[in-house]
Amino acid sequence: MLKSHQSRVLFLDFDGVLHPPKAIAGAKPPLTPTQIRLGWPQTFQHLPVLERLLAGYDNVGVVVSSSWRQYLKVPELAELLASIGSYFAGAVRHGARDEAIRAYINEHAIEDFVILDDVKKFFPGDWPQLILCNSALGISDPAVQQKLQTWLQQGSNNQTQQ
């Protein structure tokens, strides 16, 4: 759940953003966070990049839009994202990604958001807030980092430090 100081939202996909899809190849849900970390140690390899970029932007809440939300409970998602725990704000509902994000935006009256994802077809129509990642590079791509940094800085009047 968004905290009162989180007025901006980063909708986050996992596969192709926080790790290449091959990092989780062969995994079959349901799995626990511990099983994921032990069996597929390359998952979430780019999470430290996101952690570094978010540092100081306390007005940003991270909401999981990844399909992982359909297999893991919110506390399990939080466990996987523990290093950015103070930013974690839950997950969108099940269903089509674009529809689930729209519902979340409407439900929480979100006016400022960005989406990190690697699959354009999940977002038919016009989504200027979409930062599309190359699935092999994800957020490790300097171009993606620059786009996210630009968005973060646009809301810097609400940040606590940087």
mmCIF file with all atom_site columns, N, CA and C in Angstrom, residues 21-81:
data_model
loop_
_atom_site.group_PDB
_atom_site.id
_atom_site.type_symbol
_atom_site.label_atom_id
_atom_site.label_alt_id
_atom_site.label_comp_id
_atom_site.label_asym_id
_atom_site.label_entity_id
_atom_site.label_seq_id
_atom_site.pdbx_PDB_ins_code
_atom_site.Cartn_x
_atom_site.Cartn_y
_atom_site.Cartn_z
_atom_site.occupancy
_atom_site.B_iso_or_equiv
_atom_site.pdbx_formal_charge
_atom_site.auth_seq_id
_atom_site.auth_comp_id
_atom_site.auth_asym_id
_atom_site.auth_atom_id
_atom_site.pdbx_PDB_model_num
ATOM 1   N N  . PRO A 1 21 ? 15.413 -12.575 -18.979 1.00 0.00 ? 21 PRO A N  1
ATOM 2   C CA . PRO A 1 21 ? 14.501 -13.708 -18.832 1.00 0.00 ? 21 PRO A CA 1
ATOM 3   C C  . PRO A 1 21 ? 15.211 -15.052 -18.642 1.00 0.00 ? 21 PRO A C  1
ATOM 4   N N  . LYS A 1 22 ? 16.391 -15.213 -19.245 1.00 0.00 ? 22 LYS A N  1
ATOM 5   C CA . LYS A 1 22 ? 17.118 -16.480 -19.110 1.00 0.00 ? 22 LYS A CA 1
ATOM 6   C C  . LYS A 1 22 ? 17.542 -16.746 -17.657 1.00 0.00 ? 22 LYS A C  1
ATOM 7   N N  . ALA A 1 23 ? 17.605 -15.710 -16.830 1.00 0.00 ? 23 ALA A N  1
ATOM 8   C CA . ALA A 1 23 ? 18.014 -15.880 -15.428 1.00 0.00 ? 23 ALA A CA 1
ATOM 9   C C  . ALA A 1 23 ? 17.016 -16.730 -14.649 1.00 0.00 ? 23 ALA A C  1
ATOM 10  N N  . ILE A 1 24 ? 15.775 -16.779 -15.109 1.00 0.00 ? 24 ILE A N  1
ATOM 11  C CA . ILE A 1 24 ? 14.732 -17.528 -14.398 1.00 0.00 ? 24 ILE A CA 1
ATOM 12  C C  . ILE A 1 24 ? 14.235 -18.704 -15.253 1.00 0.00 ? 24 ILE A C  1
ATOM 13  N N  . ALA A 1 25 ? 14.964 -19.021 -16.311 1.00 0.00 ? 25 ALA A N  1
ATOM 14  C CA . ALA A 1 25 ? 14.571 -20.107 -17.221 1.00 0.00 ? 25 ALA A CA 1
ATOM 15  C C  . ALA A 1 25 ? 14.407 -21.425 -16.470 1.00 0.00 ? 25 ALA A C  1
ATOM 16  N N  . GLY A 1 26 ? 13.320 -22.093 -16.749 1.00 0.00 ? 26 GLY A N  1
ATOM 17  C CA . GLY A 1 26 ? 13.050 -23.400 -16.154 1.00 0.00 ? 26 GLY A CA 1
ATOM 18  C C  . GLY A 1 26 ? 12.274 -23.346 -14.855 1.00 0.00 ? 26 GLY A C  1
ATOM 19  N N  . ALA A 1 27 ? 12.090 -22.187 -14.291 1.00 0.00 ? 27 ALA A N  1
ATOM 20  C CA . ALA A 1 27 ? 11.339 -22.067 -13.034 1.00 0.00 ? 27 ALA A CA 1
ATOM 21  C C  . ALA A 1 27 ? 9.854  -22.305 -13.298 1.00 0.00 ? 27 ALA A C  1
ATOM 22  N N  . LYS A 1 28 ? 9.235  -23.052 -12.432 1.00 0.00 ? 28 LYS A N  1
ATOM 23  C CA . LYS A 1 28 ? 7.803  -23.333 -12.540 1.00 0.00 ? 28 LYS A CA 1
ATOM 24  C C  . LYS A 1 28 ? 7.120  -22.969 -11.231 1.00 0.00 ? 28 LYS A C  1
ATOM 25  N N  . PRO A 1 29 ? 6.211  -21.971 -11.271 1.00 0.00 ? 29 PRO A N  1
ATOM 26  C CA . PRO A 1 29 ? 5.481  -21.605 -10.051 1.00 0.00 ? 29 PRO A CA 1
ATOM 27  C C  . PRO A 1 29 ? 4.626  -22.777 -9.576  1.00 0.00 ? 29 PRO A C  1
ATOM 28  N N  . PRO A 1 30 ? 4.323  -22.844 -8.299  1.00 0.00 ? 30 PRO A N  1
ATOM 29  C CA . PRO A 1 30 ? 4.693  -21.869 -7.275  1.00 0.00 ? 30 PRO A CA 1
ATOM 30  C C  . PRO A 1 30 ? 6.073  -22.156 -6.681  1.00 0.00 ? 30 PRO A C  1
ATOM 31  N N  . LEU A 1 31 ? 6.787  -21.104 -6.413  1.00 0.00 ? 31 LEU A N  1
ATOM 32  C CA . LEU A 1 31 ? 8.087  -21.172 -5.756  1.00 0.00 ? 31 LEU A CA 1
ATOM 33  C C  . LEU A 1 31 ? 8.117  -20.120 -4.656  1.00 0.00 ? 31 LEU A C  1
ATOM 34  N N  . THR A 1 32 ? 8.868  -20.395 -3.629  1.00 0.00 ? 32 THR A N  1
ATOM 35  C CA . THR A 1 32 ? 9.029  -19.408 -2.564  1.00 0.00 ? 32 THR A CA 1
ATOM 36  C C  . THR A 1 32 ? 10.191 -18.479 -2.921  1.00 0.00 ? 32 THR A C  1
ATOM 37  N N  . PRO A 1 33 ? 10.272 -17.309 -2.299  1.00 0.00 ? 33 PRO A N  1
ATOM 38  C CA . PRO A 1 33 ? 11.424 -16.436 -2.541  1.00 0.00 ? 33 PRO A CA 1
ATOM 39  C C  . PRO A 1 33 ? 12.761 -17.138 -2.283  1.00 0.00 ? 33 PRO A C  1
ATOM 40  N N  . THR A 1 34 ? 12.821 -17.968 -1.257  1.00 0.00 ? 34 THR A N  1
ATOM 41  C CA . THR A 1 34 ? 14.059 -18.696 -0.952  1.00 0.00 ? 34 THR A CA 1
ATOM 42  C C  . THR A 1 34 ? 14.401 -19.667 -2.078  1.00 0.00 ? 34 THR A C  1
ATOM 43  N N  . GLN A 1 35 ? 13.410 -20.394 -2.573  1.00 0.00 ? 35 GLN A N  1
ATOM 44  C CA . GLN A 1 35 ? 13.651 -21.319 -3.688  1.00 0.00 ? 35 GLN A CA 1
ATOM 45  C C  . GLN A 1 35 ? 14.133 -20.570 -4.931  1.00 0.00 ? 35 GLN A C  1
ATOM 46  N N  . ILE A 1 36 ? 13.563 -19.416 -5.178  1.00 0.00 ? 36 ILE A N  1
ATOM 47  C CA . ILE A 1 36 ? 13.969 -18.604 -6.335  1.00 0.00 ? 36 ILE A CA 1
ATOM 48  C C  . ILE A 1 36 ? 15.421 -18.166 -6.183  1.00 0.00 ? 36 ILE A C  1
ATOM 49  N N  . ARG A 1 37 ? 15.757 -17.626 -5.021  1.00 0.00 ? 37 ARG A N  1
ATOM 50  C CA . ARG A 1 37 ? 17.134 -17.150 -4.798  1.00 0.00 ? 37 ARG A CA 1
ATOM 51  C C  . ARG A 1 37 ? 18.152 -18.277 -4.887  1.00 0.00 ? 37 ARG A C  1
ATOM 52  N N  . LEU A 1 38 ? 17.822 -19.446 -4.348  1.00 0.00 ? 38 LEU A N  1
ATOM 53  C CA . LEU A 1 38 ? 18.760 -20.564 -4.368  1.00 0.00 ? 38 LEU A CA 1
ATOM 54  C C  . LEU A 1 38 ? 18.843 -21.236 -5.735  1.00 0.00 ? 38 LEU A C  1
ATOM 55  N N  . GLY A 1 39 ? 17.708 -21.433 -6.387  1.00 0.00 ? 39 GLY A N  1
ATOM 56  C CA . GLY A 1 39 ? 17.675 -22.151 -7.657  1.00 0.00 ? 39 GLY A CA 1
ATOM 57  C C  . GLY A 1 39 ? 18.026 -21.309 -8.867  1.00 0.00 ? 39 GLY A C  1
ATOM 58  N N  . TRP A 1 40 ? 17.801 -20.014 -8.767  1.00 0.00 ? 40 TRP A N  1
ATOM 59  C CA . TRP A 1 40 ? 18.037 -19.100 -9.880  1.00 0.00 ? 40 TRP A CA 1
ATOM 60  C C  . TRP A 1 40 ? 18.741 -17.852 -9.344  1.00 0.00 ? 40 TRP A C  1
ATOM 61  N N  . PRO A 1 41 ? 20.013 -18.006 -8.954  1.00 0.00 ? 41 PRO A N  1
ATOM 62  C CA . PRO A 1 41 ? 20.720 -16.916 -8.276  1.00 0.00 ? 41 PRO A CA 1
ATOM 63  C C  . PRO A 1 41 ? 20.935 -15.655 -9.119  1.00 0.00 ? 41 PRO A C  1
ATOM 64  N N  . GLN A 1 42 ? 20.747 -15.737 -10.427 1.00 0.00 ? 42 GLN A N  1
ATOM 65  C CA . GLN A 1 42 ? 20.923 -14.553 -11.273 1.00 0.00 ? 42 GLN A CA 1
ATOM 66  C C  . GLN A 1 42 ? 19.671 -13.672 -11.329 1.00 0.00 ? 42 GLN A C  1
ATOM 67  N N  . THR A 1 43 ? 18.561 -14.148 -10.724 1.00 0.00 ? 43 THR A N  1
ATOM 68  C CA . THR A 1 43 ? 17.377 -13.300 -10.706 1.00 0.00 ? 43 THR A CA 1
ATOM 69  C C  . THR A 1 43 ? 17.669 -12.069 -9.851  1.00 0.00 ? 43 THR A C  1
ATOM 70  N N  . PHE A 1 44 ? 17.072 -10.984 -10.218 1.00 0.00 ? 44 PHE A N  1
ATOM 71  C CA . PHE A 1 44 ? 17.176 -9.706  -9.508  1.00 0.00 ? 44 PHE A CA 1
ATOM 72  C C  . PHE A 1 44 ? 18.603 -9.150  -9.498  1.00 0.00 ? 44 PHE A C  1
ATOM 73  N N  . GLN A 1 45 ? 19.406 -9.575  -10.487 1.00 0.00 ? 45 GLN A N  1
ATOM 74  C CA . GLN A 1 45 ? 20.798 -9.119  -10.549 1.00 0.00 ? 45 GLN A CA 1
ATOM 75  C C  . GLN A 1 45 ? 20.927 -7.609  -10.763 1.00 0.00 ? 45 GLN A C  1
ATOM 76  N N  . HIS A 1 46 ? 19.896 -6.972  -11.341 1.00 0.00 ? 46 HIS A N  1
ATOM 77  C CA . HIS A 1 46 ? 19.959 -5.527  -11.571 1.00 0.00 ? 46 HIS A CA 1
ATOM 78  C C  . HIS A 1 46 ? 19.247 -4.719  -10.481 1.00 0.00 ? 46 HIS A C  1
ATOM 79  N N  . LEU A 1 47 ? 18.756 -5.377  -9.454  1.00 0.00 ? 47 LEU A N  1
ATOM 80  C CA . LEU A 1 47 ? 18.074 -4.678  -8.371  1.00 0.00 ? 47 LEU A CA 1
ATOM 81  C C  . LEU A 1 47 ? 18.960 -3.601  -7.727  1.00 0.00 ? 47 LEU A C  1
ATOM 82  N N  . PRO A 1 48 ? 20.266 -3.829  -7.543  1.00 0.00 ? 48 PRO A N  1
ATOM 83  C CA . PRO A 1 48 ? 21.106 -2.765  -6.978  1.00 0.00 ? 48 PRO A CA 1
ATOM 84  C C  . PRO A 1 48 ? 21.116 -1.477  -7.821  1.00 0.00 ? 48 PRO A C  1
ATOM 85  N N  . VAL A 1 49 ? 20.937 -1.603  -9.136  1.00 0.00 ? 49 VAL A N  1
ATOM 86  C CA . VAL A 1 49 ? 20.865 -0.418  -9.998  1.00 0.00 ? 49 VAL A CA 1
ATOM 87  C C  . VAL A 1 49 ? 19.625 0.392   -9.640  1.00 0.00 ? 49 VAL A C  1
ATOM 88  N N  . LEU A 1 50 ? 18.493 -0.292  -9.511  1.00 0.00 ? 50 LEU A N  1
ATOM 89  C CA . LEU A 1 50 ? 17.255 0.389   -9.141  1.00 0.00 ? 50 LEU A CA 1
ATOM 90  C C  . LEU A 1 50 ? 17.376 1.005   -7.759  1.00 0.00 ? 50 LEU A C  1
ATOM 91  N N  . GLU A 1 51 ? 17.975 0.278   -6.850  1.00 0.00 ? 51 GLU A N  1
ATOM 92  C CA . GLU A 1 51 ? 18.174 0.780   -5.487  1.00 0.00 ? 51 GLU A CA 1
ATOM 93  C C  . GLU A 1 51 ? 18.983 2.084   -5.511  1.00 0.00 ? 51 GLU A C  1
ATOM 94  N N  . ARG A 1 52 ? 20.040 2.110   -6.291  1.00 0.00 ? 52 ARG A N  1
ATOM 95  C CA . ARG A 1 52 ? 20.883 3.304   -6.396  1.00 0.00 ? 52 ARG A CA 1
ATOM 96  C C  . ARG A 1 52 ? 20.106 4.472   -7.000  1.00 0.00 ? 52 ARG A C  1
ATOM 97  N N  . LEU A 1 53 ? 19.344 4.209   -8.043  1.00 0.00 ? 53 LEU A N  1
ATOM 98  C CA . LEU A 1 53 ? 18.593 5.276   -8.708  1.00 0.00 ? 53 LEU A CA 1
ATOM 99  C C  . LEU A 1 53 ? 17.503 5.862   -7.814  1.00 0.00 ? 53 LEU A C  1
ATOM 100 N N  . LEU A 1 54 ? 16.857 5.018   -7.014  1.00 0.00 ? 54 LEU A N  1
ATOM 101 C CA . LEU A 1 54 ? 15.777 5.481   -6.149  1.00 0.00 ? 54 LEU A CA 1
ATOM 102 C C  . LEU A 1 54 ? 16.256 6.223   -4.902  1.00 0.00 ? 54 LEU A C  1
ATOM 103 N N  . ALA A 1 55 ? 17.509 6.028   -4.541  1.00 0.00 ? 55 ALA A N  1
ATOM 104 C CA . ALA A 1 55 ? 18.028 6.596   -3.297  1.00 0.00 ? 55 ALA A CA 1
ATOM 105 C C  . ALA A 1 55 ? 17.693 8.077   -3.168  1.00 0.00 ? 55 ALA A C  1
ATOM 106 N N  . GLY A 1 56 ? 16.988 8.400   -2.095  1.00 0.00 ? 56 GLY A N  1
ATOM 107 C CA . GLY A 1 56 ? 16.650 9.786   -1.802  1.00 0.00 ? 56 GLY A CA 1
ATOM 108 C C  . GLY A 1 56 ? 15.323 10.250  -2.347  1.00 0.00 ? 56 GLY A C  1
ATOM 109 N N  . TYR A 1 57 ? 14.721 9.476   -3.224  1.00 0.00 ? 57 TYR A N  1
ATOM 110 C CA . TYR A 1 57 ? 13.429 9.869   -3.792  1.00 0.00 ? 57 TYR A CA 1
ATOM 111 C C  . TYR A 1 57 ? 12.309 9.197   -2.996  1.00 0.00 ? 57 TYR A C  1
ATOM 112 N N  . ASP A 1 58 ? 12.139 9.643   -1.781  1.00 0.00 ? 58 ASP A N  1
ATOM 113 C CA . ASP A 1 58 ? 11.197 9.007   -0.865  1.00 0.00 ? 58 ASP A CA 1
ATOM 114 C C  . ASP A 1 58 ? 9.732  9.206   -1.253  1.00 0.00 ? 58 ASP A C  1
ATOM 115 N N  . ASN A 1 59 ? 9.485  10.083  -2.212  1.00 0.00 ? 59 ASN A N  1
ATOM 116 C CA . ASN A 1 59 ? 8.110  10.311  -2.652  1.00 0.00 ? 59 ASN A CA 1
ATOM 117 C C  . ASN A 1 59 ? 7.667  9.296   -3.705  1.00 0.00 ? 59 ASN A C  1
ATOM 118 N N  . VAL A 1 60 ? 8.530  8.335   -4.027  1.00 0.00 ? 60 VAL A N  1
ATOM 119 C CA . VAL A 1 60 ? 8.227  7.316   -5.032  1.00 0.00 ? 60 VAL A CA 1
ATOM 120 C C  . VAL A 1 60 ? 7.879  5.990   -4.356  1.00 0.00 ? 60 VAL A C  1
ATOM 121 N N  . GLY A 1 61 ? 6.756  5.429   -4.777  1.00 0.00 ? 61 GLY A N  1
ATOM 122 C CA . GLY A 1 61 ? 6.366  4.093   -4.344  1.00 0.00 ? 61 GLY A CA 1
ATOM 123 C C  . GLY A 1 61 ? 6.553  3.130   -5.501  1.00 0.00 ? 61 GLY A C  1
ATOM 124 N N  . VAL A 1 62 ? 7.093  1.953   -5.225  1.00 0.00 ? 62 VAL A N  1
ATOM 125 C CA . VAL A 1 62 ? 7.291  0.930   -6.256  1.00 0.00 ? 62 VAL A CA 1
ATOM 126 C C  . VAL A 1 62 ? 6.154  -0.078  -6.148  1.00 0.00 ? 62 VAL A C  1
ATOM 127 N N  . VAL A 1 63 ? 5.414  -0.223  -7.256  1.00 0.00 ? 63 VAL A N  1
ATOM 128 C CA . VAL A 1 63 ? 4.283  -1.133  -7.318  1.00 0.00 ? 63 VAL A CA 1
ATOM 129 C C  . VAL A 1 63 ? 4.594  -2.198  -8.372  1.00 0.00 ? 63 VAL A C  1
ATOM 130 N N  . VAL A 1 64 ? 4.507  -3.451  -7.984  1.00 0.00 ? 64 VAL A N  1
ATOM 131 C CA . VAL A 1 64 ? 4.824  -4.557  -8.883  1.00 0.00 ? 64 VAL A CA 1
ATOM 132 C C  . VAL A 1 64 ? 3.708  -4.738  -9.910  1.00 0.00 ? 64 VAL A C  1
ATOM 133 N N  . SER A 1 65 ? 4.102  -4.689  -11.184 1.00 0.00 ? 65 SER A N  1
ATOM 134 C CA . SER A 1 65 ? 3.162  -4.966  -12.275 1.00 0.00 ? 65 SER A CA 1
ATOM 135 C C  . SER A 1 65 ? 3.548  -6.255  -13.000 1.00 0.00 ? 65 SER A C  1
ATOM 136 N N  . SER A 1 66 ? 4.640  -6.861  -12.590 1.00 0.00 ? 66 SER A N  1
ATOM 137 C CA . SER A 1 66 ? 5.139  -8.103  -13.171 1.00 0.00 ? 66 SER A CA 1
ATOM 138 C C  . SER A 1 66 ? 4.110  -9.226  -13.046 1.00 0.00 ? 66 SER A C  1
ATOM 139 N N  . SER A 1 67 ? 4.169  -10.171 -13.973 1.00 0.00 ? 67 SER A N  1
ATOM 140 C CA . SER A 1 67 ? 3.290  -11.343 -13.885 1.00 0.00 ? 67 SER A CA 1
ATOM 141 C C  . SER A 1 67 ? 3.562  -12.156 -12.621 1.00 0.00 ? 67 SER A C  1
ATOM 142 N N  . TRP A 1 68 ? 4.690  -11.916 -11.974 1.00 0.00 ? 68 TRP A N  1
ATOM 143 C CA . TRP A 1 68 ? 4.998  -12.605 -10.720 1.00 0.00 ? 68 TRP A CA 1
ATOM 144 C C  . TRP A 1 68 ? 3.929  -12.336 -9.666  1.00 0.00 ? 68 TRP A C  1
ATOM 145 N N  . ARG A 1 69 ? 3.199  -11.219 -9.808  1.00 0.00 ? 69 ARG A N  1
ATOM 146 C CA . ARG A 1 69 ? 2.139  -10.872 -8.852  1.00 0.00 ? 69 ARG A CA 1
ATOM 147 C C  . ARG A 1 69 ? 1.038  -11.924 -8.841  1.00 0.00 ? 69 ARG A C  1
ATOM 148 N N  . GLN A 1 70 ? 0.957  -12.727 -9.912  1.00 0.00 ? 70 GLN A N  1
ATOM 149 C CA . GLN A 1 70 ? -0.071 -13.747 -10.005 1.00 0.00 ? 70 GLN A CA 1
ATOM 150 C C  . GLN A 1 70 ? 0.318  -15.043 -9.284  1.00 0.00 ? 70 GLN A C  1
ATOM 151 N N  . TYR A 1 71 ? 1.607  -15.185 -8.971  1.00 0.00 ? 71 TYR A N  1
ATOM 152 C CA . TYR A 1 71 ? 2.099  -16.413 -8.353  1.00 0.00 ? 71 TYR A CA 1
ATOM 153 C C  . TYR A 1 71 ? 2.587  -16.233 -6.920  1.00 0.00 ? 71 TYR A C  1
ATOM 154 N N  . LEU A 1 72 ? 2.908  -15.001 -6.565  1.00 0.00 ? 72 LEU A N  1
ATOM 155 C CA . LEU A 1 72 ? 3.434  -14.732 -5.229  1.00 0.00 ? 72 LEU A CA 1
ATOM 156 C C  . LEU A 1 72 ? 2.522  -13.760 -4.489  1.00 0.00 ? 72 LEU A C  1
ATOM 157 N N  . LYS A 1 73 ? 2.461  -13.929 -3.200  1.00 0.00 ? 73 LYS A N  1
ATOM 158 C CA . LYS A 1 73 ? 1.692  -13.008 -2.352  1.00 0.00 ? 73 LYS A CA 1
ATOM 159 C C  . LYS A 1 73 ? 2.505  -11.728 -2.153  1.00 0.00 ? 73 LYS A C  1
ATOM 160 N N  . VAL A 1 74 ? 1.841  -10.664 -1.772  1.00 0.00 ? 74 VAL A N  1
ATOM 161 C CA . VAL A 1 74 ? 2.509  -9.367  -1.585  1.00 0.00 ? 74 VAL A CA 1
ATOM 162 C C  . VAL A 1 74 ? 3.687  -9.471  -0.604  1.00 0.00 ? 74 VAL A C  1
ATOM 163 N N  . PRO A 1 75 ? 3.554  -10.179 0.538   1.00 0.00 ? 75 PRO A N  1
ATOM 164 C CA . PRO A 1 75 ? 4.728  -10.293 1.422   1.00 0.00 ? 75 PRO A CA 1
ATOM 165 C C  . PRO A 1 75 ? 5.914  -11.007 0.756   1.00 0.00 ? 75 PRO A C  1
ATOM 166 N N  . GLU A 1 76 ? 5.638  -11.950 -0.144  1.00 0.00 ? 76 GLU A N  1
ATOM 167 C CA . GLU A 1 76 ? 6.729  -12.636 -0.850  1.00 0.00 ? 76 GLU A CA 1
ATOM 168 C C  . GLU A 1 76 ? 7.395  -11.699 -1.866  1.00 0.00 ? 76 GLU A C  1
ATOM 169 N N  . LEU A 1 77 ? 6.588  -10.889 -2.533  1.00 0.00 ? 77 LEU A N  1
ATOM 170 C CA . LEU A 1 77 ? 7.154  -9.890  -3.441  1.00 0.00 ? 77 LEU A CA 1
ATOM 171 C C  . LEU A 1 77 ? 8.019  -8.909  -2.654  1.00 0.00 ? 77 LEU A C  1
ATOM 172 N N  . ALA A 1 78 ? 7.528  -8.502  -1.499  1.00 0.00 ? 78 ALA A N  1
ATOM 173 C CA . ALA A 1 78 ? 8.283  -7.590  -0.630  1.00 0.00 ? 78 ALA A CA 1
ATOM 174 C C  . ALA A 1 78 ? 9.610  -8.217  -0.206  1.00 0.00 ? 78 ALA A C  1
ATOM 175 N N  . GLU A 1 79 ? 9.587  -9.505  0.083   1.00 0.00 ? 79 GLU A N  1
ATOM 176 C CA . GLU A 1 79 ? 10.821 -10.204 0.478   1.00 0.00 ? 79 GLU A CA 1
ATOM 177 C C  . GLU A 1 79 ? 11.842 -10.188 -0.659  1.00 0.00 ? 79 GLU A C  1
ATOM 178 N N  . LEU A 1 80 ? 11.380 -10.404 -1.881  1.00 0.00 ? 80 LEU A N  1
ATOM 179 C CA . LEU A 1 80 ? 12.288 -10.402 -3.028  1.00 0.00 ? 80 LEU A CA 1
ATOM 180 C C  . LEU A 1 80 ? 12.861 -9.008  -3.291  1.00 0.00 ? 80 LEU A C  1
ATOM 181 N N  . LEU A 1 81 ? 12.107 -7.987  -2.928  1.00 0.00 ? 81 LEU A N  1
ATOM 182 C CA . LEU A 1 81 ? 12.530 -6.603  -3.147  1.00 0.00 ? 81 LEU A CA 1
ATOM 183 C C  . LEU A 1 81 ? 12.983 -5.931  -1.853  1.00 0.00 ? 81 LEU A C  1
#
